[in-house]
């Protein structure tokens, strides 16, 4: 080894973290050529299980930041051009693309040298002269074959890896562009599910396109080289006829390609709808289970999948037609070429015929790849257009309020008259404005501005206008002097620790931090948590109560120490005592010098305000101080106060039929408080353990288990079609080799067979092989469709039927990743890869048998080569398998961060935190890129070694052929063996590579089967134990020694509660946060099953009936409001079980009308 090759290892720091070391950038030429720079990773993977920290960092040129900068620069240069986005993507990687094109060109030239030399080899073997000059000529031929195959192998590996490297760069750049755009866009019409689909499907497809891009210009080059060889061997007429036949075959693909593009667009639309509905279902799963709606929503998902499946079925059968057309096309071209030779009387020799067949076989690859190339172009065009349309969406920066950070101004907020509308971009002139401000409003520094009004009066829209989230239709600007902080009405909590949520990117100031926690009443909660403020918060704050989430986001705003605070109903989710504490200690004391604009329904918090704004129907109808507004007897505020007092007077505790509750365990007050603190501690720490386990996604270890393969292969029709598929492949291969041998044998000697018989036999054998190719393609599409559907049904049904603990511990992005990326892989990728592996194995075995017939020592060489290949494969797979698993795992954090950022985009923008979130996005993308980058490299590491090994075998075969006595060799059979041997290295590498790649891809099936095995809840219906039709009749609830805990290894949350709730009464359940109120409700609905004791409703033990029978007879108004995508009508009656008249009556009761 040269010093240049060893220097990267010598220069590497001894104690450096593997992740900080980039082995690729410092590698020498030989190391890059043989992928030796991956050796340390293989050694690590063989010694122990690979983790993310073991994988070196991605090269700087492929990092997300560098890639995005190149794309941005290209976009700026081409902003004025049409199709600028597509051109900008290509321009950003032009240098790598040019180098990659050189490798592709060299690979093509060297691959056509073999067919050109075949004619000389057959002529050499047929020559009976055995002189020394002749023998030297034979060895020169063998060396030329070996040199051509070696150059072909090395350039192919560099070409493929370079294409993947470009794909990594383009994917990173597009992910960053989409994320940054999503943070800027406001009031976007693009759903979250569709945007996530951009990352999950479209970006990946654009990246994969660069693996196919050179096929666009290589195809005419390959056809030209093939025609040149045909011209030399068969003459001008045959070459011209072959060209015409090739053009006809390619032209016939046009209608199929157009159909394929349309079908793919339909599949993407259907997939968008399904992913969007799946995301909504997962988000609302608790509500669906409480109302027993999960079955109805599952049926909705299955209907959307059925629509997607119908398009997928047409798409795959179209692909089958294309596959048949282009597998049969070399046969058609060869029949036409040989037929023209016979018609015009061109002499046919065995060498010329075999050279032509070898040319057709190599030409088969670009022709076979043409449908895939056309499909890839059409799919990529669709994906690029979708991304481009999203990136071109108007960001509405003109609606942002102007900010002035000058401290000298005593004014904190100035609001000019204007109109605002959420639907400003959709014919706003014909729509009533959401918010209309008629007069100028000004707030001074330190003032407290209260905003009140009835539900739907425009209070939240008023705050959104200040932070620039609602489009301004007409009027002047809103100016905020200083920094802003915003607390939305629906709490937005990040996954992470409580401390990280409060700091929100700011440096820790311990003294200020403690003051904030005390003023937001969080110190007591944090004191009872096992991990304190390091307690992990799950996705959407699943392990926190509504009040805790509201107080954490209030603490986040206060800790930011801004000049102007915008609080949207911060007291709504907390009890009266806590609300009073927040108002006095936080708003009036800690924020005494700050300007605070707060929305509230608690009218008792209005009096201390310096300015009160009263809203009605989107207009500010009153403004002034509390005393001034109360003096206006006909004013809106007085009317609201009167309505408020009247509603309070109607809610009085009944003196009749006092409730008698017998509690089995009575505790003193001090002991009760201590127990409540313990309950809270255990409950929170228990769910925190679930959250901690969910932070790192579970992944299997070792080989993909055989039951995964068995399940996949037998999913469709119990595997009944698989033997037929194999039979079709065997018969196709046998007939194809038979047709090739026939024409070589028949043309070896003039007059052996008539020219008409030669053509007739060749046509019959070729037609037979084409029929079995058609059968193979149709059977494979049928199996793929059924297998994908079976796996999807098993996964989605189990997910929907899973208990809520599964959703509490599993981020929705992880489920969506399986439902989108993994399912797409199963739909269109794995069946064809697995079948391709089997087809290649059949072809390889046939070639080994053929070569062994020519010279038996070849068989020994094959045994040795296969043994070494298996050793390489075993050395490779331990690292490659874990990398492939990490590829699937590292994608989920990107999607999760993306989804979380979208839901909290308004808060992120208000706090000016876009840079920090974008930086985290860059880090997550780089983690994903470094895994995929090294995953691609490991594949090429294996291929370059196996290719070289079988190049040596082929060289040995040719050497044996030129060394053997002429009388002991059949020239036709030897020439046929050499013809098939030209593809030996590629075929063997394809078998080994595909063997590993199939295992890597099967991880998607493994991940789907993981979720197909999730334990389900109790049965929905127990036929032999169903309640009466009118149950429950009175609603009497008996709790008998009820013990509840969240997990088998955790202490009890509810400890031996025994009491009776009489039917028809209003029962109030009170207690501090974490005392078990929500747990009691969940036990009633069997969201959490009792560990001991029982719950009896009207004499029926609820644990003995089905969940649907129970939950459908109960009703609940959840703590957190949830709305579904659709109309108000569908939200009021999602299952469409009620008449419109009933809906109108309910709407009137809840004051929606």
PDB file of C-alpha atoms in Angstrom, residues 797-901:
ATOM      1  CA  UNK A 797     -56.059  -2.969  11.661  1.00  0.00           C
ATOM      2  CA  UNK A 798     -53.695  -3.782  14.528  1.00  0.00           C
ATOM      3  CA  UNK A 799     -52.654  -0.153  14.900  1.00  0.00           C
ATOM      4  CA  UNK A 800     -56.238   1.077  15.180  1.00  0.00           C
ATOM      5  CA  UNK A 801     -57.098  -1.702  17.636  1.00  0.00           C
ATOM      6  CA  UNK A 802     -53.990  -1.048  19.763  1.00  0.00           C
ATOM      7  CA  UNK A 803     -54.450   0.287  23.332  1.00  0.00           C
ATOM      8  CA  UNK A 804     -53.833   3.961  24.059  1.00  0.00           C
ATOM      9  CA  UNK A 805     -50.570   3.103  25.836  1.00  0.00           C
ATOM     10  CA  UNK A 806     -49.171   2.195  22.412  1.00  0.00           C
ATOM     11  CA  UNK A 807     -50.001   5.655  21.010  1.00  0.00           C
ATOM     12  CA  UNK A 808     -48.708   7.357  24.160  1.00  0.00           C
ATOM     13  CA  UNK A 809     -45.313   5.686  23.701  1.00  0.00           C
ATOM     14  CA  UNK A 810     -45.132   5.772  19.876  1.00  0.00           C
ATOM     15  CA  UNK A 811     -44.746   9.075  18.004  1.00  0.00           C
ATOM     16  CA  UNK A 812     -47.245   9.399  15.159  1.00  0.00           C
ATOM     17  CA  UNK A 813     -44.379  10.110  12.728  1.00  0.00           C
ATOM     18  CA  UNK A 814     -43.088   6.602  13.377  1.00  0.00           C
ATOM     19  CA  UNK A 815     -46.450   5.102  12.457  1.00  0.00           C
ATOM     20  CA  UNK A 816     -46.773   7.386   9.423  1.00  0.00           C
ATOM     21  CA  UNK A 817     -43.304   6.335   8.275  1.00  0.00           C
ATOM     22  CA  UNK A 818     -44.440   2.721   8.144  1.00  0.00           C
ATOM     23  CA  UNK A 819     -47.729   3.644   6.524  1.00  0.00           C
ATOM     24  CA  UNK A 820     -46.050   5.709   3.797  1.00  0.00           C
ATOM     25  CA  UNK A 821     -42.379   4.872   3.119  1.00  0.00           C
ATOM     26  CA  UNK A 822     -42.404   1.217   4.170  1.00  0.00           C
ATOM     27  CA  UNK A 823     -45.775   0.566   2.556  1.00  0.00           C
ATOM     28  CA  UNK A 824     -44.625   2.195  -0.699  1.00  0.00           C
ATOM     29  CA  UNK A 825     -41.571  -0.084  -0.655  1.00  0.00           C
ATOM     30  CA  UNK A 826     -43.831  -3.102  -0.240  1.00  0.00           C
ATOM     31  CA  UNK A 827     -46.241  -1.872  -2.926  1.00  0.00           C
ATOM     32  CA  UNK A 828     -43.794  -1.418  -5.773  1.00  0.00           C
ATOM     33  CA  UNK A 829     -40.275  -2.414  -4.757  1.00  0.00           C
ATOM     34  CA  UNK A 830     -39.770  -5.548  -2.667  1.00  0.00           C
ATOM     35  CA  UNK A 831     -41.774  -8.042  -4.790  1.00  0.00           C
ATOM     36  CA  UNK A 832     -39.784  -7.098  -7.874  1.00  0.00           C
ATOM     37  CA  UNK A 833     -36.434  -7.145  -6.054  1.00  0.00           C
ATOM     38  CA  UNK A 834     -37.129 -10.531  -4.496  1.00  0.00           C
ATOM     39  CA  UNK A 835     -38.351 -11.966  -7.799  1.00  0.00           C
ATOM     40  CA  UNK A 836     -35.373 -10.416  -9.604  1.00  0.00           C
ATOM     41  CA  UNK A 837     -33.031 -12.172  -7.174  1.00  0.00           C
ATOM     42  CA  UNK A 838     -34.662 -15.529  -7.837  1.00  0.00           C
ATOM     43  CA  UNK A 839     -34.660 -14.943 -11.609  1.00  0.00           C
ATOM     44  CA  UNK A 840     -30.962 -14.019 -11.522  1.00  0.00           C
ATOM     45  CA  UNK A 841     -30.151 -17.150  -9.486  1.00  0.00           C
ATOM     46  CA  UNK A 842     -31.909 -19.321 -12.070  1.00  0.00           C
ATOM     47  CA  UNK A 843     -29.990 -17.605 -14.864  1.00  0.00           C
ATOM     48  CA  UNK A 844     -26.666 -17.967 -13.001  1.00  0.00           C
ATOM     49  CA  UNK A 845     -27.206 -21.682 -12.416  1.00  0.00           C
ATOM     50  CA  UNK A 846     -28.012 -22.178 -16.094  1.00  0.00           C
ATOM     51  CA  UNK A 847     -24.775 -20.397 -17.091  1.00  0.00           C
ATOM     52  CA  UNK A 848     -22.724 -22.502 -14.644  1.00  0.00           C
ATOM     53  CA  UNK A 849     -24.227 -25.679 -16.104  1.00  0.00           C
ATOM     54  CA  UNK A 850     -23.545 -24.457 -19.649  1.00  0.00           C
ATOM     55  CA  UNK A 851     -19.903 -23.575 -18.943  1.00  0.00           C
ATOM     56  CA  UNK A 852     -19.330 -26.836 -17.094  1.00  0.00           C
ATOM     57  CA  UNK A 853     -20.525 -28.692 -20.193  1.00  0.00           C
ATOM     58  CA  UNK A 854     -17.763 -27.022 -22.195  1.00  0.00           C
ATOM     59  CA  UNK A 855     -14.943 -27.616 -19.703  1.00  0.00           C
ATOM     60  CA  UNK A 856     -15.562 -29.444 -16.391  1.00  0.00           C
ATOM     61  CA  UNK A 857     -12.690 -27.703 -14.470  1.00  0.00           C
ATOM     62  CA  UNK A 858     -14.781 -24.552 -14.702  1.00  0.00           C
ATOM     63  CA  UNK A 859     -17.164 -26.033 -12.159  1.00  0.00           C
ATOM     64  CA  UNK A 860     -14.396 -26.192  -9.539  1.00  0.00           C
ATOM     65  CA  UNK A 861     -13.564 -22.532 -10.190  1.00  0.00           C
ATOM     66  CA  UNK A 862     -17.213 -21.647  -9.708  1.00  0.00           C
ATOM     67  CA  UNK A 863     -17.356 -23.508  -6.410  1.00  0.00           C
ATOM     68  CA  UNK A 864     -14.305 -21.599  -5.160  1.00  0.00           C
ATOM     69  CA  UNK A 865     -15.653 -18.262  -6.416  1.00  0.00           C
ATOM     70  CA  UNK A 866     -19.075 -18.845  -4.853  1.00  0.00           C
ATOM     71  CA  UNK A 867     -17.463 -19.822  -1.530  1.00  0.00           C
ATOM     72  CA  UNK A 868     -15.351 -16.645  -1.459  1.00  0.00           C
ATOM     73  CA  UNK A 869     -18.412 -14.591  -2.455  1.00  0.00           C
ATOM     74  CA  UNK A 870     -20.420 -16.056   0.414  1.00  0.00           C
ATOM     75  CA  UNK A 871     -17.588 -15.177   2.815  1.00  0.00           C
ATOM     76  CA  UNK A 872     -17.585 -11.606   1.514  1.00  0.00           C
ATOM     77  CA  UNK A 873     -21.350 -11.488   1.796  1.00  0.00           C
ATOM     78  CA  UNK A 874     -21.286 -12.652   5.420  1.00  0.00           C
ATOM     79  CA  UNK A 875     -18.538 -10.126   6.233  1.00  0.00           C
ATOM     80  CA  UNK A 876     -20.575  -7.394   4.581  1.00  0.00           C
ATOM     81  CA  UNK A 877     -24.077  -8.139   5.791  1.00  0.00           C
ATOM     82  CA  UNK A 878     -23.550  -7.608   9.540  1.00  0.00           C
ATOM     83  CA  UNK A 879     -22.714  -3.939   8.959  1.00  0.00           C
ATOM     84  CA  UNK A 880     -24.989  -3.377   5.965  1.00  0.00           C
ATOM     85  CA  UNK A 881     -28.017  -4.821   7.735  1.00  0.00           C
ATOM     86  CA  UNK A 882     -27.703  -2.483  10.707  1.00  0.00           C
ATOM     87  CA  UNK A 883     -27.117   0.487   8.392  1.00  0.00           C
ATOM     88  CA  UNK A 884     -30.289  -0.385   6.481  1.00  0.00           C
ATOM     89  CA  UNK A 885     -32.224  -0.603   9.734  1.00  0.00           C
ATOM     90  CA  UNK A 886     -30.871   2.763  10.824  1.00  0.00           C
ATOM     91  CA  UNK A 887     -31.922   4.265   7.467  1.00  0.00           C
ATOM     92  CA  UNK A 888     -35.538   3.516   8.356  1.00  0.00           C
ATOM     93  CA  UNK A 889     -35.126   4.717  11.931  1.00  0.00           C
ATOM     94  CA  UNK A 890     -33.294   7.990  11.210  1.00  0.00           C
ATOM     95  CA  UNK A 891     -36.007   9.137   8.806  1.00  0.00           C
ATOM     96  CA  UNK A 892     -38.659   9.238  11.543  1.00  0.00           C
ATOM     97  CA  UNK A 893     -36.985  12.013  13.641  1.00  0.00           C
ATOM     98  CA  UNK A 894     -36.928  14.259  10.556  1.00  0.00           C
ATOM     99  CA  UNK A 895     -40.643  13.699   9.965  1.00  0.00           C
ATOM    100  CA  UNK A 896     -41.395  14.158  13.671  1.00  0.00           C
ATOM    101  CA  UNK A 897     -39.447  17.411  13.883  1.00  0.00           C
ATOM    102  CA  UNK A 898     -41.108  18.564  10.680  1.00  0.00           C
ATOM    103  CA  UNK A 899     -44.616  17.762  11.923  1.00  0.00           C
ATOM    104  CA  UNK A 900     -43.914  19.344  15.318  1.00  0.00           C
ATOM    105  CA  UNK A 901     -42.540  22.503  13.700  1.00  0.00           C
TER     106      UNK A 901
END
